[in-house]
Coordinates of C-alpha atoms in Angstrom, one line a residue:
Chain A
M1 CA -9.1 -110.2 100.0
G2 CA -11.5 -107.9 98.2
A3 CA -10.4 -105.2 95.8
V4 CA -10.9 -102.4 98.4
Q5 CA -8.6 -102.6 101.4
S6 CA -7.9 -99.3 103.1
H7 CA -4.1 -99.9 103.0
L8 CA -1.4 -102.5 102.7
T9 CA -0.2 -104.1 106.0
R10 CA 2.6 -106.6 106.5
R11 CA 0.0 -109.2 107.4
R12 CA -2.0 -108.7 104.2
F13 CA 1.2 -108.9 102.2
V14 CA 2.3 -112.1 103.8
T15 CA -1.2 -113.7 103.4
V16 CA -1.5 -112.8 99.8
I17 CA 2.0 -113.7 98.7
G18 CA 1.9 -116.9 100.8
S19 CA -1.4 -118.0 99.3
L20 CA -0.2 -117.3 95.8
A21 CA 3.1 -119.1 96.4
V22 CA 1.1 -122.2 97.5
L23 CA -1.1 -121.9 94.4
L24 CA 2.0 -121.7 92.2
V25 CA 3.4 -124.9 93.7
V26 CA 0.1 -126.6 93.2
A27 CA 0.0 -125.4 89.6
I28 CA 3.5 -126.6 88.9
V29 CA 2.7 -130.1 90.2
V30 CA -0.6 -130.3 88.3
C31 CA 0.9 -129.0 85.1
A32 CA 3.9 -131.3 85.3
S33 CA 1.6 -134.3 85.8
I34 CA -0.5 -133.5 82.7
G35 CA 0.6 -134.4 79.2
P36 CA 0.1 -136.5 76.1
V37 CA 1.7 -139.4 77.9
R38 CA 0.1 -140.4 81.1
I39 CA 2.5 -140.7 83.9
D40 CA 2.1 -141.7 87.5
L41 CA 3.7 -139.1 89.8
F42 CA 4.3 -141.6 92.6
E43 CA 5.8 -144.0 90.1
A44 CA 8.0 -141.3 88.8
I45 CA 9.5 -140.3 92.1
D46 CA 9.8 -144.0 93.2
P47 CA 13.5 -144.8 93.0
R48 CA 12.7 -148.5 92.4
G49 CA 10.6 -147.7 89.3
D50 CA 11.7 -148.4 85.7
G51 CA 12.6 -144.7 85.3
V52 CA 10.5 -144.0 82.2
D53 CA 8.0 -141.9 84.0
A54 CA 10.8 -140.2 85.9
T55 CA 12.6 -139.3 82.7
I56 CA 9.5 -137.8 81.1
L57 CA 8.8 -135.9 84.3
L58 CA 12.3 -134.6 85.1
R59 CA 13.7 -134.3 81.5
A60 CA 10.7 -132.8 79.7
R61 CA 7.9 -131.7 81.9
V62 CA 9.4 -130.1 85.0
P63 CA 12.0 -127.9 83.2
R64 CA 9.3 -126.8 80.7
V65 CA 6.8 -125.9 83.4
L66 CA 9.5 -124.1 85.4
L67 CA 10.6 -122.1 82.4
A68 CA 7.0 -121.1 81.8
V69 CA 6.8 -119.9 85.4
A70 CA 10.0 -117.8 85.0
V71 CA 9.0 -116.3 81.7
G72 CA 5.4 -115.6 82.9
A73 CA 6.7 -114.0 86.1
G74 CA 9.2 -111.8 84.2
L75 CA 6.7 -110.6 81.6
A76 CA 4.1 -109.8 84.3
I77 CA 6.6 -107.8 86.4
A78 CA 7.7 -105.9 83.4
G79 CA 4.1 -105.1 82.5
A80 CA 3.2 -104.0 86.0
V81 CA 6.2 -101.7 86.2
L82 CA 5.7 -100.2 82.7
Q83 CA 2.0 -99.6 83.5
A84 CA 3.0 -97.6 86.6
L85 CA 5.7 -95.7 84.8
L86 CA 3.4 -94.6 82.0
R87 CA 0.4 -94.2 84.3
N88 CA -1.5 -96.1 81.7
P89 CA -3.1 -99.5 82.1
L90 CA -2.5 -100.2 78.3
A91 CA 1.3 -100.2 78.7
E92 CA 2.8 -103.5 78.0
P93 CA 6.2 -104.8 76.7
H94 CA 4.6 -105.7 73.3
I95 CA 2.7 -102.5 72.9
L96 CA 5.8 -100.5 73.8
G97 CA 7.8 -102.2 71.1
V98 CA 10.3 -103.8 73.6
S99 CA 9.4 -107.3 72.7
G100 CA 9.6 -106.4 69.0
G101 CA 13.0 -104.9 69.5
A102 CA 14.1 -108.0 71.4
A103 CA 12.8 -110.3 68.6
F104 CA 14.5 -108.2 65.9
G105 CA 17.8 -108.4 67.9
G106 CA 17.4 -112.1 68.2
V107 CA 16.5 -112.6 64.5
L108 CA 19.5 -110.6 63.5
T109 CA 21.9 -112.8 65.5
L110 CA 20.3 -115.9 64.1
F111 CA 20.8 -114.5 60.6
A112 CA 24.4 -113.4 61.3
A113 CA 25.4 -116.5 63.2
S114 CA 26.2 -118.5 60.1
R115 CA 28.8 -115.8 59.2
L116 CA 30.3 -115.6 62.7
P117 CA 32.4 -118.1 64.6
L118 CA 30.1 -118.0 67.6
P119 CA 27.1 -120.4 68.0
S120 CA 23.7 -118.9 67.9
Y121 CA 22.6 -120.1 71.3
L122 CA 25.2 -117.8 72.8
L123 CA 24.5 -114.9 70.5
T124 CA 20.7 -114.9 70.5
P125 CA 20.2 -113.8 74.1
V126 CA 22.8 -111.0 73.6
G127 CA 20.9 -109.9 70.5
A128 CA 17.5 -110.0 72.3
F129 CA 18.9 -108.0 75.2
A130 CA 20.5 -105.4 72.9
G131 CA 17.3 -105.2 70.8
A132 CA 15.0 -104.8 73.8
L133 CA 17.2 -102.0 75.3
A134 CA 17.6 -100.3 72.0
A135 CA 13.9 -100.3 71.3
M136 CA 13.2 -99.0 74.8
L137 CA 15.8 -96.2 74.4
I138 CA 14.3 -95.1 71.1
V139 CA 10.8 -95.2 72.3
Y140 CA 11.9 -93.4 75.5
R141 CA 13.6 -90.7 73.5
L142 CA 10.6 -90.2 71.3
G143 CA 8.2 -90.3 74.3
T144 CA 9.9 -87.7 76.4
V145 CA 9.7 -84.0 75.7
H146 CA 11.9 -81.7 77.6
G147 CA 12.8 -84.4 80.1
R148 CA 9.1 -85.1 80.8
L149 CA 7.5 -88.3 79.9
Q150 CA 4.4 -87.9 77.6
P151 CA 2.5 -91.2 78.1
Y152 CA 0.4 -91.0 75.0
T153 CA 3.3 -90.1 72.7
F154 CA 5.2 -92.9 74.4
L155 CA 2.6 -95.5 73.7
L156 CA 2.3 -94.3 70.1
A157 CA 6.0 -94.4 69.7
G158 CA 5.9 -98.0 71.0
V159 CA 3.3 -99.0 68.5
V160 CA 5.3 -97.4 65.7
C161 CA 8.5 -99.1 66.9
N162 CA 6.6 -102.5 67.0
A163 CA 5.4 -102.1 63.4
F164 CA 8.9 -101.0 62.3
T165 CA 10.7 -104.0 64.0
G166 CA 8.1 -106.3 62.5
A167 CA 9.0 -105.0 59.0
L168 CA 12.7 -105.3 59.7
I169 CA 12.2 -108.9 60.8
M170 CA 10.4 -109.7 57.6
A171 CA 13.2 -108.0 55.6
V172 CA 15.9 -110.1 57.4
N173 CA 13.8 -113.1 56.8
A174 CA 13.6 -112.3 53.1
M175 CA 17.3 -112.1 52.8
A176 CA 17.9 -115.3 54.7
D177 CA 18.2 -118.7 53.0
L178 CA 15.5 -121.4 53.5
F179 CA 17.4 -123.1 56.3
Q180 CA 17.8 -119.9 58.3
T181 CA 14.2 -118.8 57.6
H182 CA 13.0 -122.0 59.2
G183 CA 15.2 -121.4 62.3
I184 CA 14.0 -117.8 62.6
L185 CA 10.3 -118.6 62.3
F186 CA 10.7 -121.5 64.7
W187 CA 12.4 -119.2 67.2
L188 CA 9.9 -116.3 66.7
M189 CA 6.8 -118.5 67.1
G190 CA 8.1 -119.2 70.6
S191 CA 8.2 -122.4 72.6
L192 CA 8.9 -123.1 76.2
A193 CA 10.0 -126.7 75.4
T194 CA 13.4 -127.3 77.1
S195 CA 15.2 -130.0 79.0
S196 CA 18.0 -127.6 80.1
Y197 CA 18.0 -126.9 83.8
R198 CA 20.8 -124.4 83.1
L199 CA 18.4 -122.4 81.0
V200 CA 15.7 -122.6 83.7
L201 CA 18.1 -121.5 86.4
S202 CA 19.5 -118.6 84.5
S203 CA 15.9 -117.5 83.6
F204 CA 15.0 -117.6 87.3
A205 CA 18.2 -115.7 88.1
Y206 CA 17.1 -112.9 85.8
V207 CA 13.5 -112.8 87.1
I208 CA 14.5 -112.8 90.8
L209 CA 17.3 -110.3 90.4
G210 CA 15.1 -108.0 88.2
G211 CA 12.1 -108.6 90.4
V212 CA 14.0 -107.5 93.5
L213 CA 15.5 -104.5 91.8
L214 CA 12.1 -103.4 90.6
G215 CA 10.3 -104.3 93.9
M216 CA 12.6 -102.0 95.7
Q217 CA 11.2 -99.2 93.6
A218 CA 7.6 -100.1 94.7
R219 CA 7.0 -97.1 96.9
A220 CA 8.4 -94.8 94.3
L221 CA 6.1 -96.4 91.7
N222 CA 3.1 -95.7 94.0
A223 CA 4.1 -92.1 94.2
L224 CA 4.7 -92.0 90.4
S225 CA 1.1 -92.9 89.8
L226 CA 0.3 -89.3 90.9
G227 CA 2.4 -88.0 88.1
E228 CA 6.1 -87.2 87.8
E229 CA 5.8 -83.7 89.4
S230 CA 3.9 -84.9 92.5
A231 CA 6.2 -87.9 92.8
A232 CA 9.2 -85.6 92.8
Q233 CA 7.5 -83.4 95.4
L234 CA 7.1 -86.4 97.6
G235 CA 10.8 -86.9 97.6
V236 CA 11.2 -89.4 94.7
D237 CA 14.2 -89.1 92.5
V238 CA 12.1 -89.5 89.4
A239 CA 14.8 -89.6 86.8
S240 CA 16.7 -92.3 88.5
V241 CA 13.7 -94.4 89.3
R242 CA 12.5 -94.1 85.7
R243 CA 16.0 -95.1 84.3
T244 CA 16.3 -98.1 86.6
C245 CA 12.8 -99.3 85.8
F246 CA 13.0 -99.0 82.1
V247 CA 16.4 -100.6 81.8
V248 CA 15.7 -103.5 84.2
S249 CA 12.2 -104.2 82.7
S250 CA 13.6 -104.1 79.1
L251 CA 16.3 -106.6 80.1
M252 CA 13.7 -108.9 81.7
V253 CA 11.7 -108.7 78.5
G254 CA 14.8 -109.4 76.5
A255 CA 15.5 -112.5 78.6
A256 CA 12.0 -113.7 78.2
V257 CA 12.0 -113.2 74.4
A258 CA 15.4 -114.9 74.1
V259 CA 14.3 -118.1 75.7
S260 CA 10.7 -118.3 74.5
G261 CA 10.1 -116.0 71.6
M262 CA 7.1 -113.6 71.4
I263 CA 4.5 -114.5 74.0
G264 CA 1.9 -111.7 74.2
F265 CA -0.8 -110.5 76.6
V266 CA 0.9 -111.8 79.8
G267 CA 2.3 -108.4 80.6
L268 CA -1.0 -106.7 79.9
I269 CA -3.5 -109.0 81.6
V270 CA -1.7 -110.4 84.6
P271 CA -1.0 -107.0 86.3
H272 CA -4.6 -106.0 85.6
V273 CA -6.1 -109.1 87.1
T274 CA -3.7 -108.9 90.1
R275 CA -4.6 -105.2 90.6
L276 CA -8.3 -106.0 90.6
M277 CA -7.8 -108.8 93.1
F278 CA -5.4 -107.2 95.5
G279 CA -5.4 -103.5 94.9
P280 CA -2.9 -101.2 93.1
D281 CA -0.1 -100.9 95.8
H282 CA 3.0 -101.8 93.9
R283 CA 4.7 -103.3 97.0
L284 CA 2.1 -106.1 96.7
L285 CA 1.3 -105.7 93.0
V286 CA 4.9 -106.4 91.7
P287 CA 5.5 -109.7 93.6
A288 CA 1.9 -110.9 93.3
S289 CA 2.0 -110.2 89.5
A290 CA 5.1 -112.4 89.3
L291 CA 3.4 -115.3 91.0
V292 CA 0.1 -114.9 89.0
G293 CA 2.1 -114.6 85.8
G294 CA 3.9 -117.8 86.6
I295 CA 0.7 -119.6 87.3
F296 CA -0.9 -118.2 84.2
L297 CA 1.8 -119.1 81.7
A298 CA 2.5 -122.5 83.2
T299 CA -1.3 -123.3 82.8
A300 CA -1.4 -121.8 79.3
D301 CA 1.6 -123.8 78.2
T302 CA 0.1 -127.0 79.5
M303 CA -3.0 -126.3 77.4
A304 CA -0.8 -125.5 74.5
R305 CA 0.9 -128.9 74.6
T306 CA -2.2 -131.0 75.4
I307 CA -5.0 -129.3 73.5
S308 CA -4.3 -131.0 70.2
S309 CA -3.2 -134.7 70.2
S310 CA -1.4 -134.4 66.8
S311 CA 0.8 -131.2 67.3
E312 CA 1.5 -128.4 69.7
V313 CA -0.2 -125.1 69.5
P314 CA 2.2 -122.1 70.1
V315 CA 1.7 -120.9 73.7
G316 CA 1.3 -117.3 72.4
V317 CA -1.9 -118.4 70.6
I318 CA -3.3 -119.7 73.9
T319 CA -2.4 -116.6 75.9
A320 CA -3.9 -114.3 73.2
L321 CA -7.0 -116.5 72.9
C322 CA -7.6 -116.5 76.7
G323 CA -6.3 -113.0 77.3
G324 CA -8.1 -111.0 74.6
P325 CA -11.7 -111.8 75.6
F326 CA -10.8 -111.6 79.3
F327 CA -9.3 -108.2 78.8
V328 CA -12.5 -107.0 76.9
Y329 CA -14.6 -108.4 79.7
L330 CA -12.6 -106.5 82.3
L331 CA -12.8 -103.3 80.3
R332 CA -16.6 -103.6 80.0
R333 CA -17.1 -104.5 83.7
Q334 CA -14.9 -101.7 85.0
G335 CA -16.3 -99.2 82.6
E336 CA -14.9 -95.7 82.9
R337 CA -13.7 -96.2 86.4
H338 CA -10.2 -97.5 85.9
F339 CA -9.7 -96.8 82.2
R340 CA -10.2 -93.1 81.9
Chain B
M1 CA 14.7 -87.9 111.5
S2 CA 11.0 -86.9 111.5
S3 CA 10.2 -83.3 110.7
T4 CA 8.9 -82.6 114.2
A5 CA 12.3 -83.5 115.7
E6 CA 13.9 -80.8 113.6
G7 CA 12.3 -78.0 115.5
S8 CA 9.4 -75.7 114.8
A9 CA 11.1 -72.4 114.0
R10 CA 11.6 -73.5 110.5
G11 CA 9.9 -72.6 107.3
R12 CA 11.5 -69.5 105.9
V13 CA 11.3 -69.1 102.2
D14 CA 13.5 -66.6 100.4
V15 CA 12.9 -66.0 96.7
E16 CA 15.6 -63.7 95.4
Q17 CA 15.6 -62.2 91.9
V18 CA 14.5 -65.4 90.3
T19 CA 14.3 -65.7 86.5
F20 CA 13.1 -68.9 84.8
G21 CA 11.5 -70.1 81.6
Y22 CA 10.6 -73.5 80.1
H23 CA 11.9 -72.9 76.7
R24 CA 13.6 -69.8 75.2
D25 CA 11.4 -67.1 76.8
A26 CA 11.4 -66.3 80.5
V27 CA 8.1 -67.1 82.2
V28 CA 9.2 -65.6 85.5
R29 CA 11.5 -62.5 85.6
D30 CA 13.4 -61.1 88.5
V31 CA 10.9 -62.2 91.1
S32 CA 11.7 -61.6 94.8
F33 CA 9.7 -62.1 97.9
R34 CA 10.0 -63.8 101.3
A35 CA 7.8 -65.8 103.6
P36 CA 8.7 -65.8 107.2
P37 CA 8.2 -69.0 109.3
G38 CA 4.5 -69.2 109.9
G39 CA 3.7 -66.6 107.3
F40 CA 0.7 -66.7 104.9
V41 CA 1.7 -65.5 101.5
G42 CA -0.7 -65.3 98.6
I43 CA 0.4 -65.1 94.9
I44 CA -2.2 -63.5 92.7
G45 CA -2.2 -62.5 89.0
P46 CA -3.9 -63.3 85.8
N47 CA -3.6 -66.6 83.9
G48 CA -0.2 -67.1 82.5
S49 CA 1.4 -64.6 84.9
G50 CA 3.8 -67.2 86.3
K51 CA 2.0 -68.1 89.6
S52 CA 2.2 -71.9 89.2
T53 CA 5.8 -71.7 87.9
V54 CA 6.8 -69.9 91.1
I55 CA 5.3 -72.7 93.2
K56 CA 7.2 -75.3 91.2
L57 CA 10.4 -73.4 91.5
I58 CA 10.1 -73.2 95.3
S59 CA 9.5 -77.0 95.4
G60 CA 12.7 -77.4 93.5
L61 CA 11.2 -79.1 90.4
M62 CA 13.3 -76.8 88.2
A63 CA 16.4 -74.7 88.8
P64 CA 16.1 -70.9 88.2
W65 CA 18.1 -69.5 85.3
S66 CA 19.3 -66.9 87.7
G67 CA 18.6 -65.9 91.2
H68 CA 18.2 -68.1 94.3
I69 CA 15.5 -69.8 96.3
A70 CA 16.4 -70.7 99.8
L71 CA 14.6 -72.7 102.4
D72 CA 15.7 -71.7 105.9
G73 CA 18.8 -70.2 104.3
T74 CA 19.7 -73.3 102.4
D75 CA 19.6 -73.1 98.6
V76 CA 16.9 -75.5 97.2
A77 CA 19.3 -76.6 94.5
S78 CA 21.7 -78.1 97.1
L79 CA 19.0 -80.2 98.7
S80 CA 18.1 -83.7 97.6
R81 CA 14.5 -84.5 96.5
R82 CA 14.0 -86.4 99.7
E83 CA 15.3 -83.5 101.9
I84 CA 12.9 -81.1 100.1
G85 CA 10.1 -83.6 100.5
R86 CA 10.5 -83.6 104.2
R87 CA 10.3 -79.8 104.4
V88 CA 8.0 -78.8 101.6
A89 CA 4.6 -80.3 100.7
V90 CA 2.7 -79.2 97.6
V91 CA -1.0 -79.3 96.9
P92 CA -1.4 -79.3 93.1
Q93 CA -4.2 -77.8 91.2
E94 CA -5.6 -81.2 90.3
T95 CA -4.8 -84.8 91.0
D96 CA -5.3 -87.3 88.2
M97 CA -4.9 -90.9 89.5
P98 CA -5.2 -93.7 87.0
F99 CA -5.2 -96.5 89.6
P100 CA -7.9 -97.2 92.2
F101 CA -5.8 -96.5 95.3
T102 CA -7.9 -95.9 98.5
V103 CA -8.0 -92.5 100.1
L104 CA -6.0 -93.8 103.0
E105 CA -3.4 -95.1 100.7
M106 CA -3.2 -91.8 98.9
V107 CA -2.7 -90.0 102.2
L108 CA 0.0 -92.5 103.2
F109 CA 1.8 -91.5 100.0
G110 CA 2.6 -88.4 102.0
R111 CA 4.9 -90.5 104.2
T112 CA 7.1 -91.3 101.2
P113 CA 9.9 -88.9 102.0
H114 CA 10.1 -90.4 105.5
L115 CA 10.1 -94.1 104.6
G116 CA 12.4 -96.5 102.7
G117 CA 11.8 -98.1 99.3
F118 CA 9.7 -101.0 100.4
A119 CA 9.0 -100.4 104.2
F120 CA 5.5 -100.9 105.5
E121 CA 4.0 -97.9 107.3
Q122 CA 4.4 -98.0 111.1
E123 CA 1.7 -97.1 113.6
R124 CA 3.0 -93.5 113.7
D125 CA 2.6 -93.1 110.0
L126 CA -1.0 -94.3 110.3
Q127 CA -1.6 -91.8 113.1
V128 CA -0.3 -88.9 111.1
A129 CA -2.4 -90.0 108.1
R130 CA -5.5 -90.4 110.2
S131 CA -5.1 -87.0 111.8
A132 CA -4.6 -85.5 108.3
L133 CA -7.8 -87.1 107.2
E134 CA -9.6 -85.8 110.2
R135 CA -8.5 -82.2 109.8
T136 CA -9.5 -82.2 106.1
G137 CA -12.8 -83.8 106.8
T138 CA -12.1 -86.8 104.7
L139 CA -11.9 -89.5 107.3
A140 CA -15.2 -90.9 106.2
L141 CA -13.8 -91.4 102.7
A142 CA -10.7 -93.4 103.9
D143 CA -11.7 -96.7 102.4
R144 CA -13.1 -95.3 99.1
P145 CA -11.1 -95.6 95.9
V146 CA -9.9 -92.1 94.9
T147 CA -11.0 -92.8 91.3
E148 CA -14.6 -92.5 92.6
L149 CA -14.3 -89.2 94.4
S150 CA -15.6 -85.8 93.1
G151 CA -13.1 -83.1 92.2
G152 CA -13.6 -81.3 95.5
E153 CA -13.1 -84.4 97.5
R154 CA -10.0 -85.3 95.6
Q155 CA -8.6 -81.8 96.4
R156 CA -9.2 -82.2 100.1
V157 CA -7.5 -85.6 99.9
A158 CA -4.5 -83.9 98.2
L159 CA -4.3 -81.5 101.1
A160 CA -4.5 -84.4 103.6
R161 CA -1.6 -86.1 101.7
A162 CA 0.4 -82.9 102.0
L163 CA -0.3 -82.7 105.7
A164 CA 0.8 -86.3 106.1
Q165 CA 4.2 -85.1 104.9
E166 CA 4.4 -83.0 108.1
P167 CA 5.9 -80.1 106.2
A168 CA 7.4 -76.9 107.5
I169 CA 6.3 -75.2 104.3
L170 CA 3.0 -75.8 102.5
L171 CA 2.8 -74.7 98.9
L172 CA -0.6 -74.7 97.2
D173 CA -1.4 -74.1 93.6
E174 CA -5.0 -72.7 93.4
P175 CA -6.2 -75.3 95.8
S176 CA -9.8 -74.0 95.9
A177 CA -10.3 -74.0 92.1
F178 CA -12.6 -77.0 92.3
L179 CA -14.1 -76.4 95.7
D180 CA -17.5 -74.9 96.4
I181 CA -17.6 -71.8 98.5
R182 CA -18.1 -73.7 101.8
H183 CA -15.2 -76.1 101.2
A184 CA -13.0 -73.3 100.0
V185 CA -13.6 -71.4 103.2
E186 CA -13.1 -74.5 105.3
M187 CA -9.8 -75.2 103.4
Y188 CA -8.5 -71.7 104.1
D189 CA -9.6 -71.8 107.7
L190 CA -7.6 -75.0 108.0
L191 CA -4.6 -73.3 106.3
R192 CA -4.9 -70.4 108.7
A193 CA -4.9 -72.9 111.7
L194 CA -1.8 -74.6 110.3
R195 CA -0.2 -71.2 109.9
D196 CA -1.0 -70.6 113.6
E197 CA 0.8 -73.8 114.4
G198 CA 3.9 -72.5 112.6
V199 CA 3.5 -73.9 109.1
T200 CA 4.5 -71.4 106.4
I201 CA 1.8 -71.2 103.7
V202 CA 2.5 -70.0 100.2
S203 CA -0.6 -70.2 97.9
T204 CA -1.5 -69.1 94.5
L205 CA -5.1 -67.9 94.3
H206 CA -7.6 -67.0 91.6
D207 CA -10.1 -65.9 94.1
L208 CA -9.1 -62.3 95.1
N209 CA -11.6 -62.2 98.0
L210 CA -10.1 -65.3 99.6
A211 CA -6.6 -63.7 99.1
A212 CA -7.8 -60.5 100.8
L213 CA -9.4 -62.5 103.6
Y214 CA -6.6 -64.9 104.5
C215 CA -3.2 -63.7 103.3
E216 CA -0.9 -61.5 105.3
H217 CA 1.3 -60.7 102.3
I218 CA 0.3 -60.6 98.7
V219 CA 2.5 -60.9 95.7
L220 CA 0.8 -59.5 92.6
L221 CA 2.4 -61.0 89.4
S222 CA 2.0 -59.5 86.0
E223 CA 3.5 -61.2 83.0
G224 CA 6.1 -62.9 85.1
T225 CA 7.2 -60.0 87.2
V226 CA 6.2 -58.7 90.6
Y227 CA 3.8 -55.8 89.9
Q228 CA 3.3 -55.0 93.5
Q229 CA 3.7 -56.7 96.9
G230 CA 2.9 -56.0 100.5
A231 CA -0.1 -56.1 102.8
P232 CA -3.5 -56.9 101.2
S233 CA -4.7 -53.3 101.7
A234 CA -1.7 -52.0 99.8
V235 CA -1.8 -54.5 96.9
I236 CA -5.5 -55.2 96.3
T237 CA -6.6 -51.8 95.0
Y238 CA -8.7 -50.7 92.1
E239 CA -5.6 -49.2 90.3
H240 CA -3.4 -52.3 90.6
L241 CA -6.0 -54.9 89.9
T242 CA -7.5 -53.0 87.0
A243 CA -4.1 -52.5 85.5
V244 CA -2.9 -56.1 85.9
Y245 CA -6.1 -57.9 85.1
E246 CA -7.1 -55.5 82.3
T247 CA -10.7 -55.3 83.4
E248 CA -12.4 -52.9 85.8
I249 CA -12.3 -54.3 89.4
Y250 CA -14.2 -52.7 92.2
V251 CA -12.7 -52.9 95.6
S252 CA -14.6 -52.1 98.8
M253 CA -14.3 -52.7 102.5
N254 CA -16.3 -55.6 104.1
E255 CA -17.4 -54.3 107.4
I256 CA -17.9 -57.7 109.0
T257 CA -14.5 -59.1 108.3
N258 CA -12.7 -55.7 108.0
T259 CA -11.1 -57.0 104.8
L260 CA -11.3 -56.0 101.2
N261 CA -14.1 -57.2 98.9
V262 CA -13.3 -57.5 95.2
L263 CA -15.9 -57.3 92.6
P264 CA -15.3 -57.4 88.8
L265 CA -17.6 -55.0 86.9
D266 CA -19.5 -56.5 84.0
G267 CA -19.5 -54.8 80.6
R268 CA -22.9 -53.1 81.1
S269 CA -21.7 -51.5 84.4
R270 CA -18.5 -50.4 82.8
A271 CA -20.5 -48.7 80.0
T272 CA -22.7 -47.0 82.6
L273 CA -19.7 -45.9 84.4
R274 CA -18.2 -44.2 81.4
S275 CA -21.4 -42.5 80.3
P276 CA -21.5 -38.8 81.4
A277 CA -24.9 -39.4 83.1
S278 CA -23.4 -41.3 86.0
E279 CA -23.0 -39.1 88.9
S280 CA -20.1 -40.5 91.0
S281 CA -17.6 -43.1 90.1
P282 CA -18.2 -46.4 92.0
S283 CA -14.8 -47.5 91.0
R284 CA -13.0 -45.7 93.8
E285 CA -11.1 -47.7 96.3
T286 CA -11.7 -47.5 100.0

């Protein structure tokens, strides 16, 4: 399973995805069994037990770990696909302003919710989706000249969009009353704490649906790494692939931000690590990134809720603290080879 | 559905009075030429004369403002990307690959128009890729990441990828720009062999000697229009080249190959040439 394999075979695909799936299950079990309160897994699943351990496990830990897996997988897939589309390993939902757009959309609905008859838990996902899509559309328009995507302009447009939505969020926050401000900050900081299996299920539905749609573009994404012209000359309908990938990945980012706020670095680092381990073929990279992203975020969130005994650290802090140095290490190690 | 099943008498390219530009001004004006199945057409002309644009137009990347381009009588505009990809392969000037795909993976990209969205390559796809690697002399590189190859090696891999498409028509945009003289000759020898197997070759060339040596039909472009076209001996002449390239170009006959040799004159020779002391003009054509 070294980085260099001459090409992707069905056998290699099954081996890698199978091993990662097993690892993910192990990670879920381990993460669910760790926490500030010690629980006994066997006690928890014993129907004759007192039910305290079972309640902690099934009401708090399992849904939270599963949500982390779904969010991590979604962000990682979006990152892998955006990197391929822009032919740039620096592309990522946060850098491209998609997460910022989603956050602004969500904040706007939190602010407006008090003036509307609808509850915010229904409105916030809609706002996040709309924000993610709108941000992606704006960046896309700015980053394409005469129908051709200009990767560097695109990245810079994303950076600008991110700064702009950041300012807008602060502006909304300044207009909001103290109660709302608290709600907005709490939401923005992000947390994967949930006891709702409905939320977990709908998150998985988004990730699986989006993952399948994007996975089906895998061969086209491979061809697109040669550039748009060469991809078209290899028979790829570039405009349609580009549209599908941008829309679906923005929606996946919107879903992730809606349930968990801003969690950075997952979409940047996970596809990188996965590519280094298993090669750049998107047929393997997209599903493998999903599994690695799930493992990574579940682990990071477990650290976030156990690292300090008095209070929880936001999971985004953990991903950034682990991710930043690791990214720098990869950059240094790979030198000019992959980051020209 | 593979290209071999569709017969071998394919590969005619008709370019009829094509005009096209990227923005307001036309880059290519009223260009017409044709390549018969198994023909070897060279497009020459100075920088900015529209050579690369013609290649892109034939591969259907853009639609002409006016005029038509037909592959075997079918208008390119009416074909899907996939249908074009099964008939026409393009070797670009340069390949820039940000991800460390292996050479074999890159060549397997050539199977894209023949395969579905996620499908794994079958044994036949691998055979086609391997034979493409063999013919381009890149089989030994198969397991290497393309990001580690030299410019010349990458160019041969790009040709291998195009061969893996099993095209009836092979378009090349200055394929030898980054090749040393040996590899350039090897590449054109291979193109000639492909031509003999019935593949139609349309290539832009900077190297006029290679054009004279290998092409059957030369299209000389000047500022987007066809200045002259025909057999190499009719197009590659002192008058034509000197007029279009705006520098003195000496043309002579190579007695070994029986083809034309093209030699630009440097400033000093041009000065000598113009001085009354020089006896006979070396700038005559043969």
